[in-house]
Tab-separated table of N, CA and C in Angstrom:
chain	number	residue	atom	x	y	z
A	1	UNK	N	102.807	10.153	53.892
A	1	UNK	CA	102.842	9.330	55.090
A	1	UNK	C	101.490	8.633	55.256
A	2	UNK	N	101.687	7.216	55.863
A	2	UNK	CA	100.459	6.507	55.291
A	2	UNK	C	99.576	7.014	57.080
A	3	UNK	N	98.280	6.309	56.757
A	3	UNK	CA	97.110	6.415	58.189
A	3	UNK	C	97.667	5.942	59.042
A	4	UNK	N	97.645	6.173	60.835
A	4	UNK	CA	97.763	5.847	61.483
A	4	UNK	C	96.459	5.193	62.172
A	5	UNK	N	96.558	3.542	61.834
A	5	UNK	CA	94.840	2.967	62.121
A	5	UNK	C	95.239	2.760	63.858
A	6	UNK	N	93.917	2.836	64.084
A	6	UNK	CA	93.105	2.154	65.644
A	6	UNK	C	93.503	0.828	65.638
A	7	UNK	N	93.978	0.319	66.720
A	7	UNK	CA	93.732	-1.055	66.876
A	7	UNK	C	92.288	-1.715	66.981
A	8	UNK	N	91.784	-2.346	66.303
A	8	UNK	CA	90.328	-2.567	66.543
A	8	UNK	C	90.026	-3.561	67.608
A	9	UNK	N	90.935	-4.435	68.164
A	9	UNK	CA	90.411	-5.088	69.382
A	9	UNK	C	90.709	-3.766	70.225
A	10	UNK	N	91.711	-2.690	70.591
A	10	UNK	CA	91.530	-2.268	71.483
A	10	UNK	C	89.659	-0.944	71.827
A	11	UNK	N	89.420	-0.849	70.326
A	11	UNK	CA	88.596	0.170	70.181
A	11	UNK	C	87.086	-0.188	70.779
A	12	UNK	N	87.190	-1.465	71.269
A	12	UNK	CA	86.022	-2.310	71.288
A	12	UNK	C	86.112	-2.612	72.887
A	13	UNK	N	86.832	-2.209	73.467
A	13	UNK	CA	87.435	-2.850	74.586
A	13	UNK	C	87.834	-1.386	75.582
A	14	UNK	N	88.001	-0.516	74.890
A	14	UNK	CA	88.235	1.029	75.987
A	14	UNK	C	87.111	1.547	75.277
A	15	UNK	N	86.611	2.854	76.617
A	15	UNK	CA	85.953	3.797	75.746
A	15	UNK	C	86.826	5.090	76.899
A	16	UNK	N	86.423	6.102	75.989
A	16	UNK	CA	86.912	7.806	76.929
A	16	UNK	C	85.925	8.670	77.735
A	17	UNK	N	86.560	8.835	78.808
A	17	UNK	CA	85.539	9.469	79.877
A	17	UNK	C	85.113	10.968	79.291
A	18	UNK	N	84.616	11.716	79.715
A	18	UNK	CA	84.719	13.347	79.179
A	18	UNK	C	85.931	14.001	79.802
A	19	UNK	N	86.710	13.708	80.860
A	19	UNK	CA	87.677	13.992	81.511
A	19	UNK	C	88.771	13.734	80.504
A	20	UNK	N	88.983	12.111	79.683
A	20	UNK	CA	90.030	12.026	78.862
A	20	UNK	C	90.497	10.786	80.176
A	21	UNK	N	89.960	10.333	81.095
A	21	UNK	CA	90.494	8.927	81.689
A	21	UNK	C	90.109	8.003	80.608
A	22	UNK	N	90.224	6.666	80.269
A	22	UNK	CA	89.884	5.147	79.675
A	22	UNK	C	89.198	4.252	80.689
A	23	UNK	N	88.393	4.357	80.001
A	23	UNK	CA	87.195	3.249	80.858
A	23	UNK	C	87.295	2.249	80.621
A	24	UNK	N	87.552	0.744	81.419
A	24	UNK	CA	87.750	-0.632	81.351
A	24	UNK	C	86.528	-1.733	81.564
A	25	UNK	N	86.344	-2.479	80.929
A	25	UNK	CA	85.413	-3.306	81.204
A	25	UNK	C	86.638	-4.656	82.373
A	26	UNK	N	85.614	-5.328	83.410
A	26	UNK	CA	86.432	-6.369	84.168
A	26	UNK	C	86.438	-7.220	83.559
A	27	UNK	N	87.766	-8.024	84.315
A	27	UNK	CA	87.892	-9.629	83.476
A	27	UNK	C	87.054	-10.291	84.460
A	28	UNK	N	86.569	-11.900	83.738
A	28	UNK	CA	86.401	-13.036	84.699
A	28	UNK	C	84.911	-13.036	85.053
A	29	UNK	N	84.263	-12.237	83.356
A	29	UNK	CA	82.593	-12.195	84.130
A	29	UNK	C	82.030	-12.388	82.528
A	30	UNK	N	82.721	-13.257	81.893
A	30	UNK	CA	82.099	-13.939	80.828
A	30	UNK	C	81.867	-15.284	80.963
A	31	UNK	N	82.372	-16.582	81.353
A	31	UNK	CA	81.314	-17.822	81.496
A	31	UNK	C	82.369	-18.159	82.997
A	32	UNK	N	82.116	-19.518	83.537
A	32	UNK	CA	81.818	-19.994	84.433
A	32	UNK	C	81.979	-19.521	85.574
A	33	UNK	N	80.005	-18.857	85.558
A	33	UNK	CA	79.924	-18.056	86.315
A	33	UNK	C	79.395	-18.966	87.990
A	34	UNK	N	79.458	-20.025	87.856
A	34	UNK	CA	78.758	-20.561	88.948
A	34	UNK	C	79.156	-20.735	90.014
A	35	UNK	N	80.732	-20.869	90.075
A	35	UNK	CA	81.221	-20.994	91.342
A	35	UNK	C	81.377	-19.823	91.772
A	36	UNK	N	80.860	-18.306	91.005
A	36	UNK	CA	81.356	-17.007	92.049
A	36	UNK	C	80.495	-16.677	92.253
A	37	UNK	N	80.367	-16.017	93.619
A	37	UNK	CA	79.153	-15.607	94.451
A	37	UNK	C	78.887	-14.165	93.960
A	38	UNK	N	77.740	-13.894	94.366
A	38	UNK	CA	76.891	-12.988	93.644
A	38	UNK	C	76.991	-11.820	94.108
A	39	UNK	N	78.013	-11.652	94.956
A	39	UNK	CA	79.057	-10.465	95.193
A	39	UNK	C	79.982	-10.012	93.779
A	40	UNK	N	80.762	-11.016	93.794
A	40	UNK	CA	81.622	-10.727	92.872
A	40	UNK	C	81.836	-10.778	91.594
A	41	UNK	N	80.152	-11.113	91.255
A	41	UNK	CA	79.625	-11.508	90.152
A	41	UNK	C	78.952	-9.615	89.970
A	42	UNK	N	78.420	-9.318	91.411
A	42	UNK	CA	77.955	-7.510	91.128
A	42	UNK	C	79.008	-7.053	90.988
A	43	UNK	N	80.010	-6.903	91.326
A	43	UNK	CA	81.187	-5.978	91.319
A	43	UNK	C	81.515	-6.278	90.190
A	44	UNK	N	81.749	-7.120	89.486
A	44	UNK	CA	82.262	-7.120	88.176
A	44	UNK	C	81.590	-6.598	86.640
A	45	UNK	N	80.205	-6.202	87.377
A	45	UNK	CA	79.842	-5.433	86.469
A	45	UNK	C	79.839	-3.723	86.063
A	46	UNK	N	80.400	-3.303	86.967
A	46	UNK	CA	80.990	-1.935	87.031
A	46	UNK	C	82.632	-1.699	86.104
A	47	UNK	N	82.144	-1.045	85.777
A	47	UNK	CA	83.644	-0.328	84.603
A	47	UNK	C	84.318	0.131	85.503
A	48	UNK	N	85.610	0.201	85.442
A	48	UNK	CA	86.870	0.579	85.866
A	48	UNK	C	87.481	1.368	85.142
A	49	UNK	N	88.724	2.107	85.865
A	49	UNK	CA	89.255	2.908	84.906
A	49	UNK	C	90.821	2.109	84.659
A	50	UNK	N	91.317	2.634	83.645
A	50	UNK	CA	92.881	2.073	83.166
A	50	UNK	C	93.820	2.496	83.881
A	51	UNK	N	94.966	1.880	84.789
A	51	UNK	CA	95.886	2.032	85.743
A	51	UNK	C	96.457	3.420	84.800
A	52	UNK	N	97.367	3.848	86.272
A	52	UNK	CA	97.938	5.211	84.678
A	52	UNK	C	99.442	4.038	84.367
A	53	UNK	N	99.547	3.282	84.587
A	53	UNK	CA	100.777	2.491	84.276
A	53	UNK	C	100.980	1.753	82.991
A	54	UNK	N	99.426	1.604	82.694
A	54	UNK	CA	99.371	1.376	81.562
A	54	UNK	C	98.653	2.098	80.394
A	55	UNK	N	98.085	3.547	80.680
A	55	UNK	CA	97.512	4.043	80.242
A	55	UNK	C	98.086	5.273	78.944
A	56	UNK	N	99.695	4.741	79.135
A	56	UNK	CA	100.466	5.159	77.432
A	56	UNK	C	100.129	4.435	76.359
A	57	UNK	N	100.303	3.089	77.219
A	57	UNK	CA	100.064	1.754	75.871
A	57	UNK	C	98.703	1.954	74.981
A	58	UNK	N	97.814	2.286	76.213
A	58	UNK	CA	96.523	2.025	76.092
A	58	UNK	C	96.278	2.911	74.561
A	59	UNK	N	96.792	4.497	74.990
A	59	UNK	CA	96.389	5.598	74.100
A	59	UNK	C	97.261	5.605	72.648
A	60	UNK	N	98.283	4.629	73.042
A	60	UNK	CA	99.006	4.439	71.664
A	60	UNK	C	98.280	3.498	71.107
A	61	UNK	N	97.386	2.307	71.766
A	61	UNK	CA	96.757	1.555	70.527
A	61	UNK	C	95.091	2.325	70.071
A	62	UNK	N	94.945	3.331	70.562
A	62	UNK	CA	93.674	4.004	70.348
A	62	UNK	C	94.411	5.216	69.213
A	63	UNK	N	95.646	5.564	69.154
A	63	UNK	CA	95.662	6.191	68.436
A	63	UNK	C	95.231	7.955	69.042
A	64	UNK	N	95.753	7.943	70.364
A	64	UNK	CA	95.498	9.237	71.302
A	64	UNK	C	96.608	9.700	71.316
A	65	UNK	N	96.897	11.066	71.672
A	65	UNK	CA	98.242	11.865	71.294
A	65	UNK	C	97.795	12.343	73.055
């Protein structure tokens, strides 16, 4: 039976808490940053965690059991 690979965009894109939650980076804070105020420009730099709604998909493209 052949390897079961990682998705490599997803591997680059989640990481794992010590708990075993998925840590998310936000959208909408790579370029045009000028029209958002510098509120929501801070908040978007904080990691998030992965809804649990989607957090089967998530561990099937990481290759998590």
């Amino acid at each position: 039976m052949p390897k079961v690979k990682t998705n490599s965009g997803a591997k680059k894109r989640f990481a794992l808490t010590g708990t075993g939650k998925i840590k998310r980076k936000h959208a909408y804070h790579s370029h045009i940053l000028t029209k958002k105020t510098k509120k929501q420009k801070r908040n978007l730099v904080h990691t998030g965690l992965v809804d649990s709604a989607n957090k089967r998909q998530v561990k099937e493209l990481l290759c998590l059991r």
